[in-house]
Amino acid sequence: MSTDLAEYYRSRAPEYEVIYFRPDAARLFELEEQARAVRSWLAGRDVLEVAAGTGWWTVHAASVANSITATDINEETLAIAKTKPLEKVNFQIADAFALDQVPGTFNGFLACFWLSHVSRKRLKEFLIGVYNRLEPGSRVFMADNNYDPNLGGRFVQEPGNPDTYRLREDKHGEEHKVLKNYYSREELEDLTQGMDNIQIHMGFHYWWIMYEKPSSNKPA
Ligand SMILES: C[S@@+](CC[C@H](N)C(=O)[O-])C[C@H]1O[C@@H](n2cnc3c(N)ncnc32)[C@H](O)[C@@H]1O
């Protein structure tokens, strides 16, 4: 069984976007609401996007942003994003934990369906990395799934381990143990502490958060 997250997404890149076409009106409605929130929050911004994948959310942000640097660890997912009719997008291979390697100056940030894949012990490191790459007053948008017992593979919790996982099979029959953490409103409040103009949306299937990095550049 593989626990390599990057490899899991590499293997399923061609069929990844089926998650956005589930025949479920409530989900589709929430995703459209999320897209509207992305568009209104990041309009006019120079956006750093991490774990952009196949570019589903890049498309929404690109329709309003001044520029986007869309990054992902996998060439295979970005190759699909690059086939989309996107202007103003610069694609870069980058590890979400090494954002200092990404060239550019940013006043916007986007990460959809990524935070669930960050282990609890690296969460602070990731958020500090984001903070350090953004100009004062930058706007951040992050979104992810709420826990659903009926979707996303068998749920796995291990004694003494703060992270949770889903067991998923790829199309070749290989089983993957995918790191997948879920956030409560209280946890999201905690991780946005010290930020400005915080908005936390807890939907039924999805959550999203919007906040601004304070205008005075305090150290993280
Ligand atoms: C759930 S997908 C999200 C894709 C896209 N943001 C979306 O919402 O449709 C997670 C993405 O994280 C990428 N990824 C995995 N490990 C990564 C890492 N260490 N740094 C950056 N991206 C990573 C995968 O290649 C995959 O594209």
Short mmCIF file of C-alpha atoms and ligand atoms in Angstrom, two decimals:
data_model
loop_
_atom_site.label_atom_id
_atom_site.label_comp_id
_atom_site.label_asym_id
_atom_site.label_seq_id
_atom_site.Cartn_x
_atom_site.Cartn_y
_atom_site.Cartn_z
CA MET A 1 0.00 0.00 0.00
CA SER A 2 1.35 3.40 -0.99
CA THR A 3 1.34 6.41 1.37
CA ASP A 4 2.98 8.74 -1.14
CA LEU A 5 0.52 11.60 -1.65
CA ALA A 6 2.27 13.09 -4.68
CA GLU A 7 2.34 9.69 -6.35
CA TYR A 8 -1.37 9.15 -5.62
CA TYR A 9 -2.33 12.39 -7.39
CA ARG A 10 0.11 11.71 -10.22
CA SER A 11 -1.58 8.36 -10.88
CA ARG A 12 -5.10 9.77 -10.89
CA ALA A 13 -4.43 13.07 -12.69
CA PRO A 14 -6.42 12.14 -15.84
CA GLU A 15 -9.60 11.31 -13.91
CA TYR A 16 -9.18 13.68 -10.97
CA GLU A 17 -11.87 16.12 -12.07
CA VAL A 18 -14.72 13.59 -11.82
CA ILE A 19 -15.05 14.88 -8.24
CA TYR A 20 -16.42 18.12 -9.69
CA PHE A 21 -19.11 16.39 -11.74
CA ARG A 22 -20.84 14.23 -9.14
CA PRO A 23 -24.57 14.21 -9.89
CA ASP A 24 -25.44 15.88 -6.60
CA ALA A 25 -27.19 19.22 -6.85
CA ALA A 26 -26.30 20.29 -3.31
CA ARG A 27 -22.58 19.70 -3.93
CA LEU A 28 -22.66 21.46 -7.28
CA PHE A 29 -24.44 24.40 -5.69
CA GLU A 30 -21.83 24.68 -2.93
CA LEU A 31 -18.97 24.41 -5.43
CA GLU A 32 -20.47 27.26 -7.45
CA GLU A 33 -20.80 29.28 -4.24
CA GLN A 34 -17.14 28.54 -3.52
CA ALA A 35 -16.17 29.62 -7.04
CA ARG A 36 -18.03 32.91 -6.54
CA ALA A 37 -16.17 33.46 -3.27
CA VAL A 38 -12.80 32.80 -4.97
CA ARG A 39 -13.65 35.26 -7.72
CA SER A 40 -14.76 38.02 -5.40
CA TRP A 41 -11.90 37.60 -2.89
CA LEU A 42 -9.00 37.42 -5.34
CA ALA A 43 -10.08 39.97 -7.98
CA GLY A 44 -7.18 42.14 -9.13
CA ARG A 45 -4.60 40.23 -7.06
CA ASP A 46 -1.25 38.67 -7.94
CA VAL A 47 -2.01 35.19 -6.71
CA LEU A 48 0.23 32.38 -5.56
CA GLU A 49 -1.69 29.10 -5.85
CA VAL A 50 -0.37 25.94 -4.22
CA ALA A 51 -1.34 22.37 -5.10
CA ALA A 52 -3.17 23.75 -8.13
CA GLY A 53 -3.59 20.25 -9.56
CA THR A 54 -5.47 20.20 -12.85
CA GLY A 55 -6.30 23.90 -12.53
CA TRP A 56 -9.99 23.68 -11.68
CA TRP A 57 -9.77 26.66 -9.28
CA THR A 58 -7.01 28.35 -11.28
CA VAL A 59 -9.61 28.94 -13.98
CA HIS A 60 -11.91 30.76 -11.56
CA ALA A 61 -9.13 32.84 -10.02
CA ALA A 62 -7.62 33.64 -13.43
CA SER A 63 -10.91 35.10 -14.61
CA VAL A 64 -10.49 37.95 -12.11
CA ALA A 65 -6.87 38.06 -10.86
CA ASN A 66 -4.13 40.32 -12.16
CA SER A 67 -1.80 37.31 -12.41
CA ILE A 68 -1.48 33.77 -11.05
CA THR A 69 1.49 31.59 -10.35
CA ALA A 70 -0.09 28.15 -10.20
CA THR A 71 2.16 25.59 -8.53
CA ASP A 72 1.97 21.87 -7.84
CA ILE A 73 4.45 19.14 -7.01
CA ASN A 74 3.35 17.11 -10.06
CA GLU A 75 4.11 17.81 -13.68
CA GLU A 76 1.24 15.43 -14.63
CA THR A 77 -1.51 17.48 -12.96
CA LEU A 78 -0.14 20.80 -14.20
CA ALA A 79 0.05 19.35 -17.73
CA ILE A 80 -3.76 19.10 -17.63
CA ALA A 81 -4.10 22.63 -16.23
CA LYS A 82 -1.94 23.89 -19.09
CA THR A 83 -4.47 22.60 -21.66
CA LYS A 84 -7.10 25.02 -20.31
CA PRO A 85 -7.73 28.36 -21.96
CA LEU A 86 -5.90 30.36 -19.30
CA GLU A 87 -4.36 33.78 -19.57
CA LYS A 88 -2.17 35.47 -16.97
CA VAL A 89 -1.08 32.09 -15.51
CA ASN A 90 2.50 31.12 -14.90
CA PHE A 91 2.91 27.41 -14.05
CA GLN A 92 5.65 26.20 -11.73
CA ILE A 93 6.54 22.90 -10.15
CA ALA A 94 6.84 23.59 -6.42
CA ASP A 95 6.51 21.86 -3.10
CA ALA A 96 3.93 23.56 -0.87
CA PHE A 97 6.46 23.37 1.95
CA ALA A 98 9.15 25.22 -0.02
CA LEU A 99 7.35 28.34 -1.19
CA ASP A 100 10.51 30.40 -0.79
CA GLN A 101 11.65 28.71 -4.04
CA VAL A 102 8.81 30.23 -6.09
CA PRO A 103 9.78 33.46 -7.85
CA GLY A 104 7.39 36.41 -7.69
CA THR A 105 5.70 38.91 -5.39
CA PHE A 106 2.20 38.04 -4.26
CA ASN A 107 -0.76 39.78 -2.65
CA GLY A 108 -3.16 36.89 -3.05
CA PHE A 109 -3.06 33.20 -2.15
CA LEU A 110 -5.16 30.20 -3.15
CA ALA A 111 -5.12 26.61 -1.92
CA CYS A 112 -8.15 24.41 -2.59
CA PHE A 113 -8.43 20.86 -1.27
CA TRP A 114 -4.86 21.00 -0.01
CA LEU A 115 -5.00 21.73 3.71
CA SER A 116 -6.57 18.32 4.41
CA HIS A 117 -3.35 16.78 3.04
CA VAL A 118 -1.05 18.64 5.40
CA SER A 119 -0.10 16.61 8.44
CA ARG A 120 -1.01 18.23 11.76
CA LYS A 121 2.63 18.34 12.74
CA ARG A 122 3.53 20.36 9.60
CA LEU A 123 0.50 22.67 9.62
CA LYS A 124 2.26 25.56 11.32
CA GLU A 125 5.28 25.21 9.04
CA PHE A 126 3.00 25.40 6.00
CA LEU A 127 1.07 28.45 7.28
CA ILE A 128 4.28 30.30 8.16
CA GLY A 129 5.63 29.51 4.68
CA VAL A 130 2.49 31.06 3.18
CA TYR A 131 2.64 34.09 5.48
CA ASN A 132 6.27 34.74 4.62
CA ARG A 133 5.59 34.78 0.87
CA LEU A 134 2.79 37.33 1.02
CA GLU A 135 2.85 41.11 1.02
CA PRO A 136 1.15 42.89 3.94
CA GLY A 137 -2.59 43.17 3.25
CA SER A 138 -2.60 40.05 1.03
CA ARG A 139 -5.78 38.04 0.71
CA VAL A 140 -5.78 34.32 1.38
CA PHE A 141 -8.42 31.79 0.26
CA MET A 142 -8.38 28.14 1.32
CA ALA A 143 -11.08 25.51 0.98
CA ASP A 144 -11.51 21.82 1.68
CA ASN A 145 -13.91 18.99 2.40
CA ASN A 146 -15.99 18.40 5.48
CA TYR A 147 -16.03 14.85 6.77
CA ASP A 148 -18.50 12.62 4.95
CA PRO A 149 -18.70 9.01 6.19
CA ASN A 150 -20.07 7.83 2.84
CA LEU A 151 -17.54 9.33 0.48
CA GLY A 152 -13.79 9.38 -0.08
CA GLY A 153 -12.78 5.84 0.86
CA ARG A 154 -12.52 3.95 4.13
CA PHE A 155 -11.75 6.34 7.01
CA VAL A 156 -8.70 5.41 9.08
CA GLN A 157 -7.73 6.71 12.52
CA GLU A 158 -4.72 5.40 14.39
CA PRO A 159 -4.19 5.52 18.17
CA GLY A 160 -1.79 8.31 19.11
CA ASN A 161 -1.73 9.78 15.59
CA PRO A 162 -3.47 13.17 15.20
CA ASP A 163 -3.77 12.67 11.42
CA THR A 164 -6.54 10.74 9.70
CA TYR A 165 -6.49 8.90 6.40
CA ARG A 166 -8.68 7.50 3.63
CA LEU A 167 -8.00 4.22 1.89
CA ARG A 168 -8.52 4.59 -1.84
CA GLU A 169 -7.89 2.33 -4.79
CA ASP A 170 -6.57 3.70 -8.06
CA LYS A 171 -7.60 2.44 -11.50
CA HIS A 172 -4.70 -0.06 -11.52
CA GLY A 173 -6.06 -1.62 -8.33
CA GLU A 174 -3.30 -0.24 -6.13
CA GLU A 175 -4.41 0.83 -2.66
CA HIS A 176 -3.34 4.24 -1.34
CA LYS A 177 -3.45 5.44 2.24
CA VAL A 178 -4.19 9.11 1.66
CA LEU A 179 -3.59 11.64 4.43
CA LYS A 180 -6.90 13.45 4.85
CA ASN A 181 -7.56 15.71 7.83
CA TYR A 182 -10.85 17.44 8.59
CA TYR A 183 -11.29 20.79 10.28
CA SER A 184 -13.88 22.11 12.68
CA ARG A 185 -14.83 25.78 12.82
CA GLU A 186 -12.87 26.08 16.08
CA GLU A 187 -9.73 24.70 14.44
CA LEU A 188 -10.12 27.09 11.52
CA GLU A 189 -10.58 29.97 13.96
CA ASP A 190 -7.41 28.87 15.66
CA LEU A 191 -5.33 28.72 12.50
CA THR A 192 -6.48 32.18 11.31
CA GLN A 193 -5.73 33.85 14.66
CA GLY A 194 -3.94 37.18 14.28
CA MET A 195 -5.15 37.68 10.70
CA ASP A 196 -7.50 40.48 9.54
CA ASN A 197 -10.99 40.39 7.99
CA ILE A 198 -11.42 36.69 8.71
CA GLN A 199 -14.41 34.94 7.16
CA ILE A 200 -15.04 31.28 7.89
CA HIS A 201 -17.70 29.49 5.88
CA MET A 202 -18.76 26.05 7.09
CA GLY A 203 -20.92 24.57 4.36
CA PHE A 204 -22.45 21.11 4.39
CA HIS A 205 -19.89 19.42 2.12
CA TYR A 206 -17.13 22.03 2.08
CA TRP A 207 -15.58 24.76 4.19
CA TRP A 208 -13.66 27.78 3.03
CA ILE A 209 -11.77 30.54 4.77
CA MET A 210 -10.82 34.00 3.64
CA TYR A 211 -8.51 36.30 5.54
CA GLU A 212 -6.05 39.10 5.05
CA LYS A 213 -2.48 39.21 6.22
CA PRO A 214 -2.24 42.21 8.55
CA SER A 215 -1.05 45.37 6.84
CA SER A 216 1.85 45.92 9.20
CA ASN A 217 4.40 43.23 8.43
CA LYS A 218 4.70 41.46 11.79
CA PRO A 219 7.03 38.44 11.92
CA ALA A 220 5.09 35.13 11.61
C1 LIG B 1 -6.72 17.28 -3.84
S1 LIG B 1 -5.63 17.80 -5.10
C2 LIG B 1 -6.13 19.52 -5.26
C3 LIG B 1 -5.97 20.04 -6.65
C4 LIG B 1 -6.66 21.39 -6.90
N1 LIG B 1 -6.23 22.40 -5.97
C5 LIG B 1 -8.16 21.23 -6.79
O1 LIG B 1 -8.73 21.69 -5.78
O2 LIG B 1 -8.78 20.70 -7.71
C6 LIG B 1 -4.11 17.90 -4.25
C7 LIG B 1 -2.94 18.33 -5.11
O3 LIG B 1 -1.78 18.43 -4.27
C8 LIG B 1 -0.65 18.11 -5.05
N2 LIG B 1 0.45 17.86 -4.12
C9 LIG B 1 0.72 16.73 -3.41
N3 LIG B 1 1.79 16.93 -2.61
C10 LIG B 1 2.19 18.21 -2.80
C11 LIG B 1 3.21 19.02 -2.27
N4 LIG B 1 4.06 18.56 -1.33
N5 LIG B 1 3.35 20.29 -2.70
C12 LIG B 1 2.52 20.79 -3.66
N6 LIG B 1 1.51 20.07 -4.21
C13 LIG B 1 1.34 18.80 -3.77
C14 LIG B 1 -1.11 16.96 -5.89
O4 LIG B 1 -0.29 16.78 -7.02
C15 LIG B 1 -2.55 17.39 -6.23
O5 LIG B 1 -2.58 18.07 -7.46
#
